[in-house]
Short mmCIF file of C-alpha atoms (C1' of nucleotides) in Angstrom, two decimals:
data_model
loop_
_atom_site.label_atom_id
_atom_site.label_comp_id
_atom_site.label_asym_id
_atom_site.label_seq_id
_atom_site.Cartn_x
_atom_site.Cartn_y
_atom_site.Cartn_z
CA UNK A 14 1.27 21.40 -18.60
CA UNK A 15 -1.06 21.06 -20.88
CA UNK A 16 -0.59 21.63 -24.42
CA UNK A 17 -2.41 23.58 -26.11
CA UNK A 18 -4.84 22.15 -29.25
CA UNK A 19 -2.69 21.78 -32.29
CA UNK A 20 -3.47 23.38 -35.37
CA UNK A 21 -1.87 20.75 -37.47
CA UNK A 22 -4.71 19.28 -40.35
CA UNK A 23 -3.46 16.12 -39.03
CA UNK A 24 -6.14 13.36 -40.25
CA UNK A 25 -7.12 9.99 -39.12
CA UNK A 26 -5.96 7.36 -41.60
CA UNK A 27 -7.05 6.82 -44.83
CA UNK A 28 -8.76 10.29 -44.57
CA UNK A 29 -7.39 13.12 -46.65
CA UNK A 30 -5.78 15.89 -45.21
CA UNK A 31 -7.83 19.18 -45.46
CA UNK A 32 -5.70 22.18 -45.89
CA UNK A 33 -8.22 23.92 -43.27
CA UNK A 34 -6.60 24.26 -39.74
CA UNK A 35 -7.68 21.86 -36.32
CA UNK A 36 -9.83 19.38 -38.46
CA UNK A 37 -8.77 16.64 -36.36
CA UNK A 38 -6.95 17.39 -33.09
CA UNK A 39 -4.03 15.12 -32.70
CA UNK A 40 -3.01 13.31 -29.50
CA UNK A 41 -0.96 15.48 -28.11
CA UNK A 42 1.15 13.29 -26.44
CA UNK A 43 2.35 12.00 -30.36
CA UNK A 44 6.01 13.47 -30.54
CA UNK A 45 6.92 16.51 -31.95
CA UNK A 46 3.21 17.71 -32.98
CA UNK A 47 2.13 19.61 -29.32
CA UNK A 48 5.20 21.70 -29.92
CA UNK A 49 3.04 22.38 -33.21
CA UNK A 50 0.63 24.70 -32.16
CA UNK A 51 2.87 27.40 -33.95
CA UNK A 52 2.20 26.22 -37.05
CA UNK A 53 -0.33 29.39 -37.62
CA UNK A 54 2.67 31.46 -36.77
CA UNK A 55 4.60 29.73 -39.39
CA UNK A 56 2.60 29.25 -41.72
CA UNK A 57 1.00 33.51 -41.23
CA UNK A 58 5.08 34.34 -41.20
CA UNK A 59 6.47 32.65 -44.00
CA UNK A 60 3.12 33.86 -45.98
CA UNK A 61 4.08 37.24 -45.09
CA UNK A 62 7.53 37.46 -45.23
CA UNK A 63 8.96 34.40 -47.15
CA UNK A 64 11.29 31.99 -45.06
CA UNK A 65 14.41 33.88 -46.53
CA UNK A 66 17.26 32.35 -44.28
CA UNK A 67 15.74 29.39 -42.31
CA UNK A 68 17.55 29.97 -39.14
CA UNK A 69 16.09 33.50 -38.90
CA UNK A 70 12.31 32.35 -39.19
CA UNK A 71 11.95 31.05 -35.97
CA UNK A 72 13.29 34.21 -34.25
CA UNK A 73 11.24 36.50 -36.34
CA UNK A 74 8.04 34.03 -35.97
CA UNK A 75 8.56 34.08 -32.39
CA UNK A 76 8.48 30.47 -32.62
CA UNK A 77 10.52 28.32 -29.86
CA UNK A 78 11.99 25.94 -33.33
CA UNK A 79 15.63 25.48 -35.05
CA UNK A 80 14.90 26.88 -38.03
CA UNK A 81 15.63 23.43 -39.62
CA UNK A 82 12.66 22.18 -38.14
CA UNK A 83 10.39 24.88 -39.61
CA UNK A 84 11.84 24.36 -42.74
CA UNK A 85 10.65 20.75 -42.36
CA UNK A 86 7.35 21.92 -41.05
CA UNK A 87 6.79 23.88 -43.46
CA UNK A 88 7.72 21.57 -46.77
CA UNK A 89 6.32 19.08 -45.31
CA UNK A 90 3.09 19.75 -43.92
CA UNK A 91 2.35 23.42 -43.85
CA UNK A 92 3.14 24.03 -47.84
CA UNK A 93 -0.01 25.42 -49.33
CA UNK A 94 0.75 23.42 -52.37
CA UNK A 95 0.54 20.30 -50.69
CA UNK A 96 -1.70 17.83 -51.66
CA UNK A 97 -2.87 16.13 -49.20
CA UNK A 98 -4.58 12.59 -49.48
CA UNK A 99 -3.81 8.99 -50.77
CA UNK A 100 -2.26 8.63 -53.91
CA UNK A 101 -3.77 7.48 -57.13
CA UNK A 102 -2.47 4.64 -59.13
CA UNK A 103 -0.97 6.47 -61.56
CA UNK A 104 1.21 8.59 -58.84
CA UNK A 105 2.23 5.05 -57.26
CA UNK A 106 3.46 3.76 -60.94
CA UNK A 107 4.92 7.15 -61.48
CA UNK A 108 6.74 6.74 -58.51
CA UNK A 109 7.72 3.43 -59.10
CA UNK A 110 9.23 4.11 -62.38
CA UNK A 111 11.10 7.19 -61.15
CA UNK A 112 12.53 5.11 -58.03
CA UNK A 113 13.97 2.42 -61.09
CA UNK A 114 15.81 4.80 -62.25
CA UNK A 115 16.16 6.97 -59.33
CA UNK A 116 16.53 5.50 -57.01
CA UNK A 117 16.30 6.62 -53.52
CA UNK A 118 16.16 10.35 -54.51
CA UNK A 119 12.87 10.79 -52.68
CA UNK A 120 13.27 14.71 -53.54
CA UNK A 121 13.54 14.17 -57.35
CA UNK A 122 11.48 12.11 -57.04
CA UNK A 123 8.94 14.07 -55.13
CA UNK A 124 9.88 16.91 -58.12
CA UNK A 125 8.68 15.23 -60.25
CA UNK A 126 5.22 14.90 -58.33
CA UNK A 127 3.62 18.19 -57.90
CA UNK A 128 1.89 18.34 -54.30
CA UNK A 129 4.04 15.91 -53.21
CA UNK A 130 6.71 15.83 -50.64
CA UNK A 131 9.89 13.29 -50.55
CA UNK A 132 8.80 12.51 -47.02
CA UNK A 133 5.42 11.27 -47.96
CA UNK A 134 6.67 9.41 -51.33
CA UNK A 135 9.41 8.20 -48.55
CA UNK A 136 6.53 6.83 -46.41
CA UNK A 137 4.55 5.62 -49.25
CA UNK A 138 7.13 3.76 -50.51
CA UNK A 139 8.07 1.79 -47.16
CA UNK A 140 5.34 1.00 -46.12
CA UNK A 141 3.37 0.20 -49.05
CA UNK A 142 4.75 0.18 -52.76
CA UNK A 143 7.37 -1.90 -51.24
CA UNK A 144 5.10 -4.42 -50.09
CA UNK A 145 3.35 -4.31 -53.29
CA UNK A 146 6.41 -4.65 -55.95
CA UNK A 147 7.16 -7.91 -53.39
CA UNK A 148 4.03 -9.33 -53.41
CA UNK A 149 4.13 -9.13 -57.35
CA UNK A 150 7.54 -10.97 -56.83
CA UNK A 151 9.57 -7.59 -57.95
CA UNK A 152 12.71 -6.49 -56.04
CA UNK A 153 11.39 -3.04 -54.87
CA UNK A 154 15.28 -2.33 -54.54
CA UNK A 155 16.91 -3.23 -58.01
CA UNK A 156 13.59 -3.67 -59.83
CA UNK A 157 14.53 -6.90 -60.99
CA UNK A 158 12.36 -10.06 -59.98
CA UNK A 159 12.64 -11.53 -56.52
CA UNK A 160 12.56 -15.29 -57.56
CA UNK A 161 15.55 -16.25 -55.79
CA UNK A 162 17.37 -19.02 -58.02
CA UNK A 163 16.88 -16.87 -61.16
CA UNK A 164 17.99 -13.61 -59.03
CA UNK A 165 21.17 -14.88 -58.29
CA UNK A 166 22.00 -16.44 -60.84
CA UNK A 167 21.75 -13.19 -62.68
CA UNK A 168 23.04 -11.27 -59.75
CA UNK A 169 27.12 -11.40 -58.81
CA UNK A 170 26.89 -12.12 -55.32
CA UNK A 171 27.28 -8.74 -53.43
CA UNK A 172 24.37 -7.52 -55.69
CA UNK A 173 21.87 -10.64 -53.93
CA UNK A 174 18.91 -9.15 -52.41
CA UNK A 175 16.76 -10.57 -50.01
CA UNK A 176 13.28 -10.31 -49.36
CA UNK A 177 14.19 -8.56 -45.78
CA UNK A 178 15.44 -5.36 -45.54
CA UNK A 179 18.41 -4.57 -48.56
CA UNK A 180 21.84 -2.99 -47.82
CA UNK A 181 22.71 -1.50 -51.09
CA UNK A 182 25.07 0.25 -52.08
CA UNK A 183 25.92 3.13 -54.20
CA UNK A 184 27.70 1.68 -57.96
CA UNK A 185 30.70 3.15 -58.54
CA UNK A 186 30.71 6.49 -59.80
CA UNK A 187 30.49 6.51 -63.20
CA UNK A 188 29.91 9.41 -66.16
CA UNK A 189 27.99 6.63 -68.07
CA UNK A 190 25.88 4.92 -65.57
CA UNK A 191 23.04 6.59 -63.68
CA UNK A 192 24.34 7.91 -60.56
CA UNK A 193 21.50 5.71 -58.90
CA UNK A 194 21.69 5.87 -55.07
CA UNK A 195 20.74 3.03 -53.05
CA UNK A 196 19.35 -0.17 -54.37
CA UNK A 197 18.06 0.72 -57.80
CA UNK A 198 21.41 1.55 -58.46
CA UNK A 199 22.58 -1.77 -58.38
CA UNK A 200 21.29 -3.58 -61.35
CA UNK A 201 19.93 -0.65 -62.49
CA UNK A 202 23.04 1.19 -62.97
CA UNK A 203 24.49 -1.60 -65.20
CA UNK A 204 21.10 -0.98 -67.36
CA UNK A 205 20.71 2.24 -67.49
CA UNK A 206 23.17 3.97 -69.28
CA UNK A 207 23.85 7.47 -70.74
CA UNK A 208 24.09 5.73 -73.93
CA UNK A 209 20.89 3.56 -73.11
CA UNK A 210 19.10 6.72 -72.39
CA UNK A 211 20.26 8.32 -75.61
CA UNK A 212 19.63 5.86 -77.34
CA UNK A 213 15.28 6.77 -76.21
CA UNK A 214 16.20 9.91 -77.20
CA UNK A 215 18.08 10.78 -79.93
CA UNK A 216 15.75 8.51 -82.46
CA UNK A 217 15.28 9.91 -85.67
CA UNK A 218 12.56 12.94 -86.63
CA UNK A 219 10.54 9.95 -88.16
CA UNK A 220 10.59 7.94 -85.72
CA UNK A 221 7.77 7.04 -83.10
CA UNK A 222 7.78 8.82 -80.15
CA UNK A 223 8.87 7.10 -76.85
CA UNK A 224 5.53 6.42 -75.57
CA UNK A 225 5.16 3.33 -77.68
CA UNK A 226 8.00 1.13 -76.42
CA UNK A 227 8.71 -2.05 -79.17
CA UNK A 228 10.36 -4.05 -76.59
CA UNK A 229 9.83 -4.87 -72.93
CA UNK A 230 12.39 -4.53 -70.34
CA UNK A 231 14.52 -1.78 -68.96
CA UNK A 232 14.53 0.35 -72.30
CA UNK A 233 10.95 0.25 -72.17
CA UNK A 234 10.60 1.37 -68.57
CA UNK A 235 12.70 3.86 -69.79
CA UNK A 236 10.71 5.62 -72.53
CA UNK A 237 7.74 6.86 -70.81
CA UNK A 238 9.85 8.11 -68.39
CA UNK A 239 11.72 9.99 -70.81
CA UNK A 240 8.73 11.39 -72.53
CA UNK A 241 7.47 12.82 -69.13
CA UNK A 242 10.70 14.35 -68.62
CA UNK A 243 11.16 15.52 -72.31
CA UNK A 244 7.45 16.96 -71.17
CA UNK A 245 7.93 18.38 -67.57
CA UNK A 246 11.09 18.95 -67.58
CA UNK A 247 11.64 23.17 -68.38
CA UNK A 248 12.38 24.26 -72.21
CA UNK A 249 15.52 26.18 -70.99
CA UNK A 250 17.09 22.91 -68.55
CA UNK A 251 16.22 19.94 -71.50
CA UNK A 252 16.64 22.49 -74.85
CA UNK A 253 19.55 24.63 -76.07
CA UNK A 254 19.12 27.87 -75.01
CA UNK A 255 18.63 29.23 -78.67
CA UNK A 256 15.66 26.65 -78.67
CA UNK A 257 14.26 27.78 -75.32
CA UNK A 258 14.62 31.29 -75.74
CA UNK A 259 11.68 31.21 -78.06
CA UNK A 260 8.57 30.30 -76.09
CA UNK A 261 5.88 27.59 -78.29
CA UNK A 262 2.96 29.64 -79.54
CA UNK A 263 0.29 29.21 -76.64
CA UNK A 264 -2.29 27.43 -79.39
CA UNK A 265 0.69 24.46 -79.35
CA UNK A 266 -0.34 23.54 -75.77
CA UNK A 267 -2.51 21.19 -76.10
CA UNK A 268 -0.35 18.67 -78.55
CA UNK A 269 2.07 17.80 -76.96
CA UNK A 270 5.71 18.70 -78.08
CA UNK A 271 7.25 15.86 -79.96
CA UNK A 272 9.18 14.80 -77.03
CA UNK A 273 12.68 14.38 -78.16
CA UNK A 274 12.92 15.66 -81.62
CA UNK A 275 14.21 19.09 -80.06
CA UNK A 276 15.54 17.74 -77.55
CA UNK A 277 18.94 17.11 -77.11
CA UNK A 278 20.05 13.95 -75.43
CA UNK A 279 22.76 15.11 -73.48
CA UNK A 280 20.31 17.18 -71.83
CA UNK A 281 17.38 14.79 -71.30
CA UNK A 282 20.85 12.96 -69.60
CA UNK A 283 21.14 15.86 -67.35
CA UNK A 284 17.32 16.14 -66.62
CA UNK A 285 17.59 12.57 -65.56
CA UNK A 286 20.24 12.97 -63.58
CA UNK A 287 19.55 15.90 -62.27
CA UNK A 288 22.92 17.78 -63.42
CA UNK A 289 23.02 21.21 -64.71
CA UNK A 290 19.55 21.87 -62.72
CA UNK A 291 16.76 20.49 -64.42
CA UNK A 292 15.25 18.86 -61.49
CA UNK A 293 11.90 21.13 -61.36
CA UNK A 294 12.08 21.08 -57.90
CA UNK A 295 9.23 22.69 -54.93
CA UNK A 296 11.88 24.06 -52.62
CA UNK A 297 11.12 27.66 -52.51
CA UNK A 298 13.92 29.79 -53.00
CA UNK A 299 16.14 31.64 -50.55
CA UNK A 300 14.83 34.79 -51.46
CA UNK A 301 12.04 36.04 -49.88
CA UNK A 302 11.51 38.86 -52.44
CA UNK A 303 10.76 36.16 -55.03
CA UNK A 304 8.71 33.91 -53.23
CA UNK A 305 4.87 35.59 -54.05
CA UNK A 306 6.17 37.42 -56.65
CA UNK A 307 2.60 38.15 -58.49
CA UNK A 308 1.60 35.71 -60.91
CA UNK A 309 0.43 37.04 -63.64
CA UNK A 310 -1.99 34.82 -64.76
CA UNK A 311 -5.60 35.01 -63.70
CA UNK A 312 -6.02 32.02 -61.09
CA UNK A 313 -8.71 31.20 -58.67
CA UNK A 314 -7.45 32.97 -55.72
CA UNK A 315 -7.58 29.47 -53.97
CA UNK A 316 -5.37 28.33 -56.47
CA UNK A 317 -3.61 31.69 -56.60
CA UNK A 318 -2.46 30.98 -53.12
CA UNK A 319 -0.02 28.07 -53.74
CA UNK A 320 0.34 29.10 -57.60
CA UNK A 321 2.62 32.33 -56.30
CA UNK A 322 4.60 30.21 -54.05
CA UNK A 323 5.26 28.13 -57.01
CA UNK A 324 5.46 30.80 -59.24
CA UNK A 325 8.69 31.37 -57.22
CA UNK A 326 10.51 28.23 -57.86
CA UNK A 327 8.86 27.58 -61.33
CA UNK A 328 9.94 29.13 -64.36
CA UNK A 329 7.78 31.77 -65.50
CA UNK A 330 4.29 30.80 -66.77
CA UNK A 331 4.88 32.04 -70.02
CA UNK A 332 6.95 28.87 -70.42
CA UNK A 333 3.89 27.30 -71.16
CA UNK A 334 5.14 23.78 -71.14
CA UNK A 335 6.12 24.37 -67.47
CA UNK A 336 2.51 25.66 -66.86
CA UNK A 337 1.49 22.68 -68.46
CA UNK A 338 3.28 20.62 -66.71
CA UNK A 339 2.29 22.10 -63.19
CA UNK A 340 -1.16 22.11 -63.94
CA UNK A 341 -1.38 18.87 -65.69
CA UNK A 342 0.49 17.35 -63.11
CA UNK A 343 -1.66 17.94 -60.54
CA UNK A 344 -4.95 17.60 -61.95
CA UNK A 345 -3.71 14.43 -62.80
CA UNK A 346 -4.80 13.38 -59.51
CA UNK A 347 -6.90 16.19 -58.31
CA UNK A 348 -9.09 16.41 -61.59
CA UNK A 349 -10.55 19.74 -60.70
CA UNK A 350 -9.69 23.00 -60.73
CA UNK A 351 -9.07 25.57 -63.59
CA UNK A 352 -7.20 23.30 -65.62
CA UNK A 353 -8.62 20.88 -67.14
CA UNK A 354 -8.16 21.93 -70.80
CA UNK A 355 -6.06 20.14 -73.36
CA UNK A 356 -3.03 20.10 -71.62
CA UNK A 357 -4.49 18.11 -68.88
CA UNK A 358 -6.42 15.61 -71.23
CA UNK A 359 -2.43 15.01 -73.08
CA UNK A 360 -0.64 14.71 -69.65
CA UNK A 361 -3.70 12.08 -68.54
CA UNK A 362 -3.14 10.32 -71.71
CA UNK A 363 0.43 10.09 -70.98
CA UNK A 364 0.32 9.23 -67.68
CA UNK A 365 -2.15 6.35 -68.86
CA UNK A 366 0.27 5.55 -71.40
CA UNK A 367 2.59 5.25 -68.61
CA UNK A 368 0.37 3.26 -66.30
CA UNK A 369 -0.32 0.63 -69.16
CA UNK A 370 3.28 0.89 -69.79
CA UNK A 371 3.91 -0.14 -66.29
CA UNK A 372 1.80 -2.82 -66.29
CA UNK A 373 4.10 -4.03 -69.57
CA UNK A 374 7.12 -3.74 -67.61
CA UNK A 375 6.20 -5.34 -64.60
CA UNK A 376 5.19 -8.29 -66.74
CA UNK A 377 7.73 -8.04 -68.76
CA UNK A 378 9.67 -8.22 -65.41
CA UNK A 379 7.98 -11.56 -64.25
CA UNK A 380 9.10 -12.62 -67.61
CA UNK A 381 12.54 -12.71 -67.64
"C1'" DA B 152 -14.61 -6.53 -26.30
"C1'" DA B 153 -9.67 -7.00 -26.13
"C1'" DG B 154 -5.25 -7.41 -27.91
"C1'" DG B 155 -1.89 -7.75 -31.48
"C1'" DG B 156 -0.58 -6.57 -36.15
"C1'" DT B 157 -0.25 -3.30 -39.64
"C1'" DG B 158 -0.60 1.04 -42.17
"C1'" DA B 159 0.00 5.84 -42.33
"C1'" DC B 160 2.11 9.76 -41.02
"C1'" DA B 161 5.11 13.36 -38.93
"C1'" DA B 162 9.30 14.24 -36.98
"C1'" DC B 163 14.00 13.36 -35.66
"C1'" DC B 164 18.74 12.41 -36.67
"C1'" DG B 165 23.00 12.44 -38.97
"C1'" DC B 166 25.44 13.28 -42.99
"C1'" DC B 167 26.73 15.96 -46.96
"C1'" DA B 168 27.31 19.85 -50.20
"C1'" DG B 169 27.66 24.58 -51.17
"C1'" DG B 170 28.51 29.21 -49.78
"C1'" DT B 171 31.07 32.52 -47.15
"C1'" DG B 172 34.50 34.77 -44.36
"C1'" DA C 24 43.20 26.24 -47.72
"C1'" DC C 25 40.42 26.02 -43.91
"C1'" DA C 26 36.57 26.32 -40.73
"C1'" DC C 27 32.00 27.45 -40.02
"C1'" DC C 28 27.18 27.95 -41.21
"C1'" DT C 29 23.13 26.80 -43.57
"C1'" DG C 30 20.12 24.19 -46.31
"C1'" DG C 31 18.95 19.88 -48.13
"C1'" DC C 32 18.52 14.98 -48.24
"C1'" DG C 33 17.77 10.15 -46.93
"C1'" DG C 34 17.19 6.78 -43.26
"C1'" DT C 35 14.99 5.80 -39.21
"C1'" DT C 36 11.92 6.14 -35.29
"C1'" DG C 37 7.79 7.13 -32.67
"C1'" DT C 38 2.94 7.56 -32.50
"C1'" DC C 39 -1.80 6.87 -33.55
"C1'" DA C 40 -5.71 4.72 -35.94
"C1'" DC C 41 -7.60 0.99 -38.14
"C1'" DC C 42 -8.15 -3.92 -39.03
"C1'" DC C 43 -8.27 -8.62 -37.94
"C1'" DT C 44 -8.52 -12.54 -35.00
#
DNA sequence: AAGGGTGACAACCGCCAGGTG
DNA sequence: ACACCTGGCGGTTGTCACCCT
């Protein structure tokens, strides 16, 4: 039998994805992707209707799928908020200073990178960033440096790494260390402490803001990552409700909030590690009555598309840091669209701050 | 030109957590 | 308390395209 021509926007390599159906037919013989010719019907049902409860789509699609495999269709590839294409720099040292103190959570990860999916930060880190942080002699598991003699000396011996696949394991659960899962956890975890993050965060009102780390090393890793979450992470998951409950005037946008100095700690703790919800996470919800709720702001209606599906998992875009933070996000590697106002120009000069921070840390890494 | 190596990507698989009856 | 279902996540595999020798 012969399948019929896919309608994935599968690409050749090194050629970005279009979000435009059959711009490259597949081989169909490549597994999994002939069965994908439904992906109109997928993609025109859960448009429609919303996915609601996963194992239903297929049924009502009329698609022959587990609904566990549409799901993954769909967040994966058929998401009109994808975006598709390599990644810029500045995503890989994003995602390189997320995984240190990460870890493996490619889906917090991936939350933290608008248009981004944990599978494809997944891929992107085996097969590439990996490579990279070795080739710069950096353990792409514990973050540490590779050199061998200095690494285990450093190291207890269960925590050796080798330049071949790593085994890690989880540290011990622990309310003060970050509840790092797979190899970043290791060293990591002994680093990165509640009390090391709170200590970023809960600097005085006078002091400098995180961006400008004094000192190289794990603490500085740490502070641009805290001032994007003390950025992008929502008013009501990193403030006290009293705080949040008040929206910033919409003429604040463009300066940044002083990262921390409303912030509470505990809850920049929680945004970290993802407890009490602040992960700003893609998944759409459950309910397909709120997926395309209407947004109410006035979007390109090519932008409108994917902005309703978000507006469904996003808080509402009258929490304008979260709209910053979406837009911003994603401009910072597609640097088009409606968005480019101030917002965009501080989350570009934060994520350069980050990228020359990176650059710090990784030489502060081959330092020590 | 041919073959092997490598990168990129999508999908599969198994496990786990939360919700529900 | 228990079993079941569902959704979500992370690790792994399979496939194709490109690059290099």
């Amino acid at each position: 039998m012969v399948p019929p021509a896919p309608l994935s926007p599968l690409s050749a390599k090194g050629k970005p994805h279009s979000l435009s159906l059959h711009p490259t037919p597949p081989h169909p013989t490549r597994h999994g992707l002939k069965l994908w010719a439904e992906d109109e019907k997928l993609l025109s049902h859960i448009t429609k209707h919303g996915h609601g409860c996963w194992s239903s789509v297929p049924k009502q699609a009329g698609l022959q799928r587990c609904g566990k495999s549409c799901r993954l269709r769909w967040i994966n590839y058929l998401r009109p908020d994808l975006k598709r294409g390599t990644f810029s720099q500045q995503e890989e040292d994003l995602i390189i200073e997320l995984h240190a103190a990460l870890g493996n959570r490619w889906s917090q990860i991936a939350a933290r990178l608008p248009g981004r999916t944990d599978n494809e930060i997944k891929n992107l880190w085996n097969s590439s960033i990996k490579k990279k942080l070795r080739q710069k002699g950096i353990d792409p598991t514990t973050h540490r440096p590779l050199s061998g003699a200095a690494a285990a000396e450093k190291a207890p011996p269960d925590e050796k790494t080798s330049l071949d696949d790593q085994r890690p394991t989880a540290p011990p659960p622990s309310d003060h260390a970050l509840p790092l899962v797979g190899g970043a956890g290791k060293s990591m975890a002994a680093a990165l402490t509640k009390d090391s993050v709170l200590d970023q965060v809960n600097y005085g009102p006078s002091s400098s803001p995180p961006s400008a780390p004094t000192a190289p090393g794990l603490s500085a890793s740490l502070s641009p990552l805290l001032l994007w979450l003390s950025q992008n992470c929502r008013p009501s998951d990193v403030c006290p409700p009293a705080a949040s409950s008040v929206p910033p005037p919409p003429n604040s946008l463009p300066s940044p909030p002083p990262p921390c100095t409303s912030l509470n700690g505990d809850h920049i703790w929680d945004c970290i590690t993802g407890r009490g919800g602040a992960d700003v996470e893609f998944h759409g919800s459950c309910s397909s009555s709120s997926l395309f709720d209407s947004s109410p702001l006035p979007w390109p209606e090519e932008e409108l598309k994917w902005a309703e599906y978000l507006n469904s998992t996003f808080p509402a875009p009258s929490a304008m840091q979260s709209h910053g933070m979406f837009a911003a996000g994603v401009d910072v590697v597609r640097a088009e669209g409606p968005f480019q106002g101030g917002v965009l120009g501080t989350w570009l000069q934060v994520a350069d701050v980050y990228s020359r921070d990176f650059q710090r840390i990784s030489a502060a890494f081959g330092q020590i």
